[in-house]
mmCIF file of C-alpha atoms in Angstrom:
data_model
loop_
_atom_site.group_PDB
_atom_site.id
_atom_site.type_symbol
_atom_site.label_atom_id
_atom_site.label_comp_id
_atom_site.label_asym_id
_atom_site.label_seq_id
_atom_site.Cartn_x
_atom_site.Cartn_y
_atom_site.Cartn_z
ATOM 1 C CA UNK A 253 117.949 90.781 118.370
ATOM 2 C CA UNK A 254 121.256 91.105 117.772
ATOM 3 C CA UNK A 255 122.016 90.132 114.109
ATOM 4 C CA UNK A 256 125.730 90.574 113.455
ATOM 5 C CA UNK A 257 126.026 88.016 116.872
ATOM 6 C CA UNK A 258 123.091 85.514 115.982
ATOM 7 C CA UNK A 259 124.319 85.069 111.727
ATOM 8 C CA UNK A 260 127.821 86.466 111.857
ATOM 9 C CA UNK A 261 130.119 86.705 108.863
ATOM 10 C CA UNK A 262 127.456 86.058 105.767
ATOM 11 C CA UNK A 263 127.974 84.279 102.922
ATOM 12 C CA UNK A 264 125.968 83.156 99.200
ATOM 13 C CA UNK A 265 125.730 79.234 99.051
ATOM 14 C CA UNK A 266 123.973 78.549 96.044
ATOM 15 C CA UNK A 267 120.893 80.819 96.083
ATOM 16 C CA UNK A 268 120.718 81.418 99.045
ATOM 17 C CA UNK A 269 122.004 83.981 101.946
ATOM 18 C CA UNK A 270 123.337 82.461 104.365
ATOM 19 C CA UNK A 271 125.090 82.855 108.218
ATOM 20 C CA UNK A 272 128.230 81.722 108.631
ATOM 21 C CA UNK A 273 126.965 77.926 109.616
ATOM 22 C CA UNK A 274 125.848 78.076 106.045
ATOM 23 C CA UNK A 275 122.395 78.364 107.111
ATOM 24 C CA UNK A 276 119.869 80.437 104.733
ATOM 25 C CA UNK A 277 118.510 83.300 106.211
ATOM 26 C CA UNK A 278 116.406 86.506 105.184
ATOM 27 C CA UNK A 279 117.657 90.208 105.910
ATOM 28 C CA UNK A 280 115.120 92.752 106.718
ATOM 29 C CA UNK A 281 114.294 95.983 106.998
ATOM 30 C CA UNK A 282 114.362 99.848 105.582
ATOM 31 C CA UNK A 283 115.238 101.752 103.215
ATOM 32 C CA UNK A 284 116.377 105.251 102.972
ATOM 33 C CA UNK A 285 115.308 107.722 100.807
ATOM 34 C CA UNK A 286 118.400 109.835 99.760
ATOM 35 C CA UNK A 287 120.849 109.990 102.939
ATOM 36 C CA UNK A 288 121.256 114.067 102.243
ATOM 37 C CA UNK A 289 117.118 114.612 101.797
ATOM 38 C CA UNK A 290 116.364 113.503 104.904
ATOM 39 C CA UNK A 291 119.136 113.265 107.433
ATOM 40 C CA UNK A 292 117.909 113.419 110.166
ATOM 41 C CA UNK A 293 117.008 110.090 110.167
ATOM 42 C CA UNK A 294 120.145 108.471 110.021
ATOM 43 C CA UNK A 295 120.204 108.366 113.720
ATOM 44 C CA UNK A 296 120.491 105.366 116.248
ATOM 45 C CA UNK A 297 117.048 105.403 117.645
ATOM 46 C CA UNK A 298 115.823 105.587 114.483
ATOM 47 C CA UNK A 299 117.379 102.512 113.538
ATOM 48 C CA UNK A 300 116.290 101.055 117.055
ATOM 49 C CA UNK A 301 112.975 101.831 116.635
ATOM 50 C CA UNK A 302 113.175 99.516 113.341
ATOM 51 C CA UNK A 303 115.056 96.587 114.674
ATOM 52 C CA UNK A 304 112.919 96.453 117.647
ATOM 53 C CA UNK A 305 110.074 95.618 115.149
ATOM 54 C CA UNK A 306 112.002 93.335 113.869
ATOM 55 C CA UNK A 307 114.419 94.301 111.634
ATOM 56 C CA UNK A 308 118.183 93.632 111.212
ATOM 57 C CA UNK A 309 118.964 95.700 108.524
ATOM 58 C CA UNK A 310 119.628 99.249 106.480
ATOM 59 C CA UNK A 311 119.843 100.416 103.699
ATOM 60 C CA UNK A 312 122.149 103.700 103.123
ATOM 61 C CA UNK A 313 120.687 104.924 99.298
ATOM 62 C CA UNK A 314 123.195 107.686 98.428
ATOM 63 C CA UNK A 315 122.025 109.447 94.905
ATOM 64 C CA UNK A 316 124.741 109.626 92.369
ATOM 65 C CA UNK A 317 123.414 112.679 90.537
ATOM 66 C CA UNK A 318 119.661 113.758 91.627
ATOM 67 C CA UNK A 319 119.443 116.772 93.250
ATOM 68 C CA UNK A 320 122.155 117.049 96.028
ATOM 69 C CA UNK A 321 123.319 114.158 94.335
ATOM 70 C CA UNK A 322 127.069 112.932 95.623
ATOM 71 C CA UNK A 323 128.471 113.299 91.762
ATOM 72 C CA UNK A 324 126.352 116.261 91.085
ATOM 73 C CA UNK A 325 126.070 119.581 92.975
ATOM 74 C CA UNK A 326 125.891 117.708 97.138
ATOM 75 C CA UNK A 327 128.564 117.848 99.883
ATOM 76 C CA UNK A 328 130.627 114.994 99.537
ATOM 77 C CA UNK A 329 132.078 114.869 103.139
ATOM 78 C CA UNK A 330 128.224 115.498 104.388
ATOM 79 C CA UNK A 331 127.335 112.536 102.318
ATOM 80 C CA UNK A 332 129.896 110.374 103.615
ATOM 81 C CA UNK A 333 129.538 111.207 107.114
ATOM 82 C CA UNK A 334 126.140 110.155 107.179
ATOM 83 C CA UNK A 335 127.353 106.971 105.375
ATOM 84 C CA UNK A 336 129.347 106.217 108.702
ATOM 85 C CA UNK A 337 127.205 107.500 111.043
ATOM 86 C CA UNK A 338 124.589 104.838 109.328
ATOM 87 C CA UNK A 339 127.353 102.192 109.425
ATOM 88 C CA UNK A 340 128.448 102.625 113.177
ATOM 89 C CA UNK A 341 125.303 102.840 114.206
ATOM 90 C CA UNK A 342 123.391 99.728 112.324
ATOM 91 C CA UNK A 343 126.979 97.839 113.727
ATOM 92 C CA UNK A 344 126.244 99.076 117.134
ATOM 93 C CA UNK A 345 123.026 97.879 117.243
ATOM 94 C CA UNK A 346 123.489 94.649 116.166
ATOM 95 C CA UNK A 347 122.262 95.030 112.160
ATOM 96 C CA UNK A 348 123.380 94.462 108.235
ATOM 97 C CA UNK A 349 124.098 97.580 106.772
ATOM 98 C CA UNK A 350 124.007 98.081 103.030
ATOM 99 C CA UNK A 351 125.716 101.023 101.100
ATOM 100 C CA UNK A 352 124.118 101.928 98.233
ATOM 101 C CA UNK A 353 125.459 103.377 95.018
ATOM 102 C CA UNK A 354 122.273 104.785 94.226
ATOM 103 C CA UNK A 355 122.013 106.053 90.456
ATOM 104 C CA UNK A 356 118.585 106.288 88.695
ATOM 105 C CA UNK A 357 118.824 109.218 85.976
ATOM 106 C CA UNK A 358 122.428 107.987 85.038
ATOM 107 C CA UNK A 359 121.644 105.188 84.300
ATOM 108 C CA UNK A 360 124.051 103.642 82.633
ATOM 109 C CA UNK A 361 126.783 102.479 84.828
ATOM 110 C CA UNK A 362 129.554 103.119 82.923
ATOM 111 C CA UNK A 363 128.944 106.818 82.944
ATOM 112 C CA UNK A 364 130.689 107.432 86.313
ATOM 113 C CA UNK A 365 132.772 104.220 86.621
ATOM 114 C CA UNK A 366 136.173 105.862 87.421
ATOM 115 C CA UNK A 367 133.952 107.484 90.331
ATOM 116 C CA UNK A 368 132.295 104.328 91.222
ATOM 117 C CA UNK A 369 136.188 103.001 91.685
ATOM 118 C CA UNK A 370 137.165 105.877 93.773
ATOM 119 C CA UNK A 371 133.727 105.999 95.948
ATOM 120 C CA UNK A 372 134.307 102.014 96.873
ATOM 121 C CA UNK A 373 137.634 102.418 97.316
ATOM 122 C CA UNK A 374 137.261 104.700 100.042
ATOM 123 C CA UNK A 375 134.284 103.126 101.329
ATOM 124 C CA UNK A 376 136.042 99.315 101.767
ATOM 125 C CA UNK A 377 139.480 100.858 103.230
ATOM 126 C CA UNK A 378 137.034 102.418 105.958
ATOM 127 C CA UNK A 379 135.116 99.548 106.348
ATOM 128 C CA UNK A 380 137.303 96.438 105.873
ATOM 129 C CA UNK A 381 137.236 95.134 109.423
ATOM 130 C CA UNK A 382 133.125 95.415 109.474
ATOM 131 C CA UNK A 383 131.755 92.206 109.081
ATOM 132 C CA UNK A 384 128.155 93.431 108.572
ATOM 133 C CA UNK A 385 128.780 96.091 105.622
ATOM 134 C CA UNK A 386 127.349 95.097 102.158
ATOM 135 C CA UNK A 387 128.113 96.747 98.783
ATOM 136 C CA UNK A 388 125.319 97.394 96.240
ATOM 137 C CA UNK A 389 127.528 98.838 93.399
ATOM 138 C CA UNK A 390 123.974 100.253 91.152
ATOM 139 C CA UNK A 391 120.655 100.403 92.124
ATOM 140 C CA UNK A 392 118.890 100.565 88.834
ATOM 141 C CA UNK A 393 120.108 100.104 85.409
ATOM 142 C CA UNK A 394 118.006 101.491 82.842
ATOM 143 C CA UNK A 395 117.957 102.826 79.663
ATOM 144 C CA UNK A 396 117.275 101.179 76.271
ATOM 145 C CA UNK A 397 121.046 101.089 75.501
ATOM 146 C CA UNK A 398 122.123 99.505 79.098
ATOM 147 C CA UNK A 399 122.253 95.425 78.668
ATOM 148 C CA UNK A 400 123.381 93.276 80.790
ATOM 149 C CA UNK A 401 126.325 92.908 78.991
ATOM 150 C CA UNK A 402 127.170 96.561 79.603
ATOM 151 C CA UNK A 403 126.314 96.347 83.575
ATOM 152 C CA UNK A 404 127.985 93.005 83.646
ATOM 153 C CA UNK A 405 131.294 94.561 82.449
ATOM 154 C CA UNK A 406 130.671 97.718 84.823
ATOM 155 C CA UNK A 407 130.870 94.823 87.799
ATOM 156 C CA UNK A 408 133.600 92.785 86.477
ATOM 157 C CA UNK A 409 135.345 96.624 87.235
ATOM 158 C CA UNK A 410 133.985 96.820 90.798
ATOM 159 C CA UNK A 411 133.885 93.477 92.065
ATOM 160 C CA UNK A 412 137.504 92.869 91.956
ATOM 161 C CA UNK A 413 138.335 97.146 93.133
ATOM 162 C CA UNK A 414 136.034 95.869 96.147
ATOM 163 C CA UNK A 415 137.755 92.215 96.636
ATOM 164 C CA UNK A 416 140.985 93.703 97.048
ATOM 165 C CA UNK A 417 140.105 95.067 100.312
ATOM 166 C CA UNK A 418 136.778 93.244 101.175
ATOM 167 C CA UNK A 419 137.620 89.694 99.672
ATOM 168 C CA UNK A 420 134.478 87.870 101.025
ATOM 169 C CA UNK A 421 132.161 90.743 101.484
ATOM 170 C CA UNK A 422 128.573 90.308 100.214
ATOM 171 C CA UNK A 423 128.518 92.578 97.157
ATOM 172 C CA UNK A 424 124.992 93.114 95.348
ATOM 173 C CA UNK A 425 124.804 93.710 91.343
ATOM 174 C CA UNK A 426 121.570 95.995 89.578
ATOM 175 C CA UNK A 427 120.064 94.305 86.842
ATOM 176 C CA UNK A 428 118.748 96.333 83.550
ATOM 177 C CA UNK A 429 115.334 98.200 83.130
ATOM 178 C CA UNK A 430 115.414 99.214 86.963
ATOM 179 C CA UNK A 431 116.781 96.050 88.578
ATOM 180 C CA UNK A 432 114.112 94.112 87.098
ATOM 181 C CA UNK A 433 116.227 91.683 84.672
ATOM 182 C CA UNK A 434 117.138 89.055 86.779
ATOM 183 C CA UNK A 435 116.647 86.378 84.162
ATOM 184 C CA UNK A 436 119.015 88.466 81.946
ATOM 185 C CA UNK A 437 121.666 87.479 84.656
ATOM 186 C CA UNK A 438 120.987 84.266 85.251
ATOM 187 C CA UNK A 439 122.289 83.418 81.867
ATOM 188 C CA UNK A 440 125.452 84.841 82.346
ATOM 189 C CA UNK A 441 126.568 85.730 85.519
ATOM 190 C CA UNK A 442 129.359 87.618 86.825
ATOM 191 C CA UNK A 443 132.194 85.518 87.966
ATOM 192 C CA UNK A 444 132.872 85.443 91.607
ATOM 193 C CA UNK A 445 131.661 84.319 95.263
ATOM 194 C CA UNK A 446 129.168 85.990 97.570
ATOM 195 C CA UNK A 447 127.766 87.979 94.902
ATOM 196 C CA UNK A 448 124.269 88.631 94.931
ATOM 197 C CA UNK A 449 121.685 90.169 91.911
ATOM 198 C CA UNK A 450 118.644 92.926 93.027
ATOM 199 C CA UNK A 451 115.185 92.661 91.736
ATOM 200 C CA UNK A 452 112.591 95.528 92.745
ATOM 201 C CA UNK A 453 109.803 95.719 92.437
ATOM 202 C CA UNK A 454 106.321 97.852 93.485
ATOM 203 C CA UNK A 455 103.469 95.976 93.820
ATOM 204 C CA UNK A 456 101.211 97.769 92.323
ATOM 205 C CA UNK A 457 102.966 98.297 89.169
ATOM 206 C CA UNK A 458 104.810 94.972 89.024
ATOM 207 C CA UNK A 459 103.175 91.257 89.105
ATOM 208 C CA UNK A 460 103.059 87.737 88.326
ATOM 209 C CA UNK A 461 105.036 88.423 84.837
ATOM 210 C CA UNK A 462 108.416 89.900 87.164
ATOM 211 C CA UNK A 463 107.832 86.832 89.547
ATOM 212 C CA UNK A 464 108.120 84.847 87.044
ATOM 213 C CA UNK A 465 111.551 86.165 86.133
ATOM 214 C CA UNK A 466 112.392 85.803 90.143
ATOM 215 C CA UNK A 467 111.508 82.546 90.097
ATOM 216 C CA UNK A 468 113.100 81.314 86.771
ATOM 217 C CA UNK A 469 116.312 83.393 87.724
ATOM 218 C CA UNK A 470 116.734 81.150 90.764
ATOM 219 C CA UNK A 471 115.935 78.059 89.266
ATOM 220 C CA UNK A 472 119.135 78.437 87.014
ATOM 221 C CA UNK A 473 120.971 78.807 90.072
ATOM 222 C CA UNK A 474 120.808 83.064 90.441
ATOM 223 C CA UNK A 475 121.226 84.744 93.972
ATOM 224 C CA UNK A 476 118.702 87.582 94.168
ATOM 225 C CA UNK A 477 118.181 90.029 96.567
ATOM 226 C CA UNK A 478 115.128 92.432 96.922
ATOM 227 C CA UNK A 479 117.553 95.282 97.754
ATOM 228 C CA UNK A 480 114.233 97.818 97.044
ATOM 229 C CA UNK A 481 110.730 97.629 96.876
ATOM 230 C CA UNK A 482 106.976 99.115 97.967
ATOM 231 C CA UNK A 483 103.577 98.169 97.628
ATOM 232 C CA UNK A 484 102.645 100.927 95.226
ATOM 233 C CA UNK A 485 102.899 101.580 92.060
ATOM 234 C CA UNK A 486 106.763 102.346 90.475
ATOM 235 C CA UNK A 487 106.486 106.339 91.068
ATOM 236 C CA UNK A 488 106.538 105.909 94.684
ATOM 237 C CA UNK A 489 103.398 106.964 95.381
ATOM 238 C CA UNK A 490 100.097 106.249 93.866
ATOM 239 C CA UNK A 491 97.861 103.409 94.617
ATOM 240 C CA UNK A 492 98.475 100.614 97.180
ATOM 241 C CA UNK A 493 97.882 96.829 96.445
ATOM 242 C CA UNK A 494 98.304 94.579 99.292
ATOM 243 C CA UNK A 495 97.204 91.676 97.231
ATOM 244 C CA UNK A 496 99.834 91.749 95.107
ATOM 245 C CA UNK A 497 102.247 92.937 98.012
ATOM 246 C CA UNK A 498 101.349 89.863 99.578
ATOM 247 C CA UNK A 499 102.069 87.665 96.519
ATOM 248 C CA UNK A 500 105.807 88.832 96.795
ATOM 249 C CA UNK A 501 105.743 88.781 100.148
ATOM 250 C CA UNK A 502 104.737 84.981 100.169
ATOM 251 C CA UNK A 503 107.660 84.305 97.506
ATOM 252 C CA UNK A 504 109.931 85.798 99.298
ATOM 253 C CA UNK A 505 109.592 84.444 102.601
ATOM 254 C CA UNK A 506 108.577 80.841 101.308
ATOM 255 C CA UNK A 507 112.489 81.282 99.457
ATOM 256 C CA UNK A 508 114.496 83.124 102.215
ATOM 257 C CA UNK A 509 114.491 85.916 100.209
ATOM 258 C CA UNK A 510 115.501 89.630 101.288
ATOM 259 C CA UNK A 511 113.820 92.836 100.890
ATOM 260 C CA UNK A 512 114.548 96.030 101.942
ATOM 261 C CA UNK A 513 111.388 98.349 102.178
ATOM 262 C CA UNK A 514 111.171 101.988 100.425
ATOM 263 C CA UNK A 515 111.267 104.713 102.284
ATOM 264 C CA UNK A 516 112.252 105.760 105.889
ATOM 265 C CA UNK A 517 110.878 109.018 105.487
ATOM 266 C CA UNK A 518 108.231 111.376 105.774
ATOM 267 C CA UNK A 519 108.219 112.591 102.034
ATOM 268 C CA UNK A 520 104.448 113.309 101.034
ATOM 269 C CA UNK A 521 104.237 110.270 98.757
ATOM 270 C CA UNK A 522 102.852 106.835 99.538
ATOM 271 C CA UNK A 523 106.174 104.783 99.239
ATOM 272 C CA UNK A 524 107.391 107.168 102.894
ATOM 273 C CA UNK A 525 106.917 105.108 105.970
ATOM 274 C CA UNK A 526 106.399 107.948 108.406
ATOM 275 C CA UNK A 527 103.499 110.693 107.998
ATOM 276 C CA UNK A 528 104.252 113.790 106.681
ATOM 277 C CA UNK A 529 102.912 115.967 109.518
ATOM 278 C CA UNK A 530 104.606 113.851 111.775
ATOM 279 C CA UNK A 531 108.293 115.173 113.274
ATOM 280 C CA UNK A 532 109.365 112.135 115.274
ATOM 281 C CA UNK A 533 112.614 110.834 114.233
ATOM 282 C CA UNK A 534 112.260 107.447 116.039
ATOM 283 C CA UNK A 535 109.614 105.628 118.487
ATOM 284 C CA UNK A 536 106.846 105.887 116.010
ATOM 285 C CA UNK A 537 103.174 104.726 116.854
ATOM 286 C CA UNK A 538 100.849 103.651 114.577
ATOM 287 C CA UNK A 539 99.471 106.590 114.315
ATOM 288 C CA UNK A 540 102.113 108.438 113.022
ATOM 289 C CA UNK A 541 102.647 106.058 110.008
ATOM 290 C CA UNK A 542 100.945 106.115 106.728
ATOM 291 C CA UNK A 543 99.664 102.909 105.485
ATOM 292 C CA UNK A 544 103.086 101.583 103.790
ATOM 293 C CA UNK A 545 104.962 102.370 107.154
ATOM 294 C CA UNK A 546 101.730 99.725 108.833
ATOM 295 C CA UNK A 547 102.537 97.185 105.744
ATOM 296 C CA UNK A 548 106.349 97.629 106.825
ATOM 297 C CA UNK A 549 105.957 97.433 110.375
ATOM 298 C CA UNK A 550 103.584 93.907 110.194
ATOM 299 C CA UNK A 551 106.378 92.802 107.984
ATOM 300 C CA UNK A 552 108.811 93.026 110.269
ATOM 301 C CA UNK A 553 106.939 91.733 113.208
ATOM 302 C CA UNK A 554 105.783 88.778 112.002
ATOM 303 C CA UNK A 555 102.622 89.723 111.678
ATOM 304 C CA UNK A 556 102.354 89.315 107.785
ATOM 305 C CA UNK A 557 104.225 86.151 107.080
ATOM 306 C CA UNK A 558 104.802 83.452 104.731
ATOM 307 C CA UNK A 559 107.204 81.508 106.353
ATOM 308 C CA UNK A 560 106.724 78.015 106.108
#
């Protein structure tokens, strides 16, 4: 399926995402886990293998200041090459491609806003004429001192730096306590069109009480976006619960909602896709995936779905 051809030029009407006939639809797909951790599979098969299950999109998570981080002690140019290697070849192939300013320890915002500006400056000169690129300007907010009020004023600096090159780009806004404060939002949005708010969750850690937020969040009229989760618990790895996996899944699909899945990797935790023994870098069978990479694969398919 080609995508970019079948929605075209996206666009937020109400709470919903929708093509460019104003129809609501649901993006799909992967996650990666830190572009310069595991490079190797930003590459087009990769990303073929994944859209031929039924995705028809990616998500580029570049770390701000983890180890290798793009802010901290990593190769900048590296970084940014596998950006647009990622970008060309999601475009090529016919997918949404989201780039993803991915702090976690800083996580306030603010703390690296001037590089925020300069990062998505760059990024939205390069990419102006893409119609598929998206903009997810912080992954997760947290910290007991970082409101809403301070991430709201961290994207009432962004948003506009991005509009002056990307004026009706889709452009996706963290919530505090790790994305999870939706309903914080909701009561005060950030001013704008085709802006969009992420929620993540992991299913075995988060339930009906963060649903609940989802669900009130879009009732006052809030755009959300499930730019991240899994279906264990928040570590990354731990338990799995499908039942609960299958709760979001069913609010999600029943709403158009979309979710991007955590990890394409083969990291030895049970949030990675891909088996840790296994080398393949695309064309994986069931047998080289651990159960989350299954979960994620039926989810892509078809073959667990809510749709009504």
């Amino acid at each position: 399926m080609d995508a970019i051809k079948e929605f075209g030029k996206l666009k937020v009407v109400g709470t919903d995402l929708c093509d460019e006939k104003g129809n609501p639809i649901q993006l799909k797909g992967p996650s990666t886990l830190g572009l310069v951790w595991y490079p190797d599979y930003i590459n087009q098969e990769a990303f073929r293998t994944v859209r031929d299950w039924g995705a028809n999109a990616i998500r580029l998570a570049m770390y701000t200041v983890e180890e290798e981080g793009y802010l901290s002690d990593g190769d900048q140019a590296f970084t940014e090459d596998l950006i647009d290697k990622g970008v060309k070849y999601a475009t090529e192939l016919g997918m949404y491609v989201i780039i993803d300013w991915h702090i976690l320890s800083d996580g306030n915002p603010m703390t690296y806003v001037e590089e925020s500006k300069v990062f998505f400056t760059k990024m939205t000169e390069k990419y102006k004429d893409y119609t598929n690129v998206i903009y997810e300007i912080c992954n997760e907010p947290n910290g007991d001192d970082v409101t809403w009020e301070v991430v709201k004023g961290y994207a009432e600096i962004i948003v506009p730096l991005i509009r002056k090159t990307c004026p009706e780009s889709i452009i996706m806004i963290g919530t505090p306590s790790w994305s999870q404060r939706v309903d914080q939002a909701a009561e005060n949005p950030v001013e704008g069109t085709n802006l969009m708010y992420s929620l993540h969750y992991y299913a075995e850690t988060h339930r009906q009480p963060l649903r609940d937020k989802l669900i009130k969040a879009r009732e006052k009229g809030l755009p959300v976006f499930i730019s991240e989760y899994s279906i264990c618990d928040a570590s990354g790895n731990g338990a799995l619960n499908y039942d609960e996996a299958n709760e979001w899944a069913r609010l999600a699909d029943e709403n158009k909602i979309g979710f991007m899945q955590w990890n394409l990797a083969n990291r030895n935790e049970s949030s990675s896709m891909v088996k840790v023994e296994c080398t393949k870098l695309s064309d994986w069978a069931e047998a080289d995936l651990t159960e989350t990479g299954i979960y994620f694969k039926k989810r892509m398919s078809g073959e667990i779905s809510f749709v009504k």
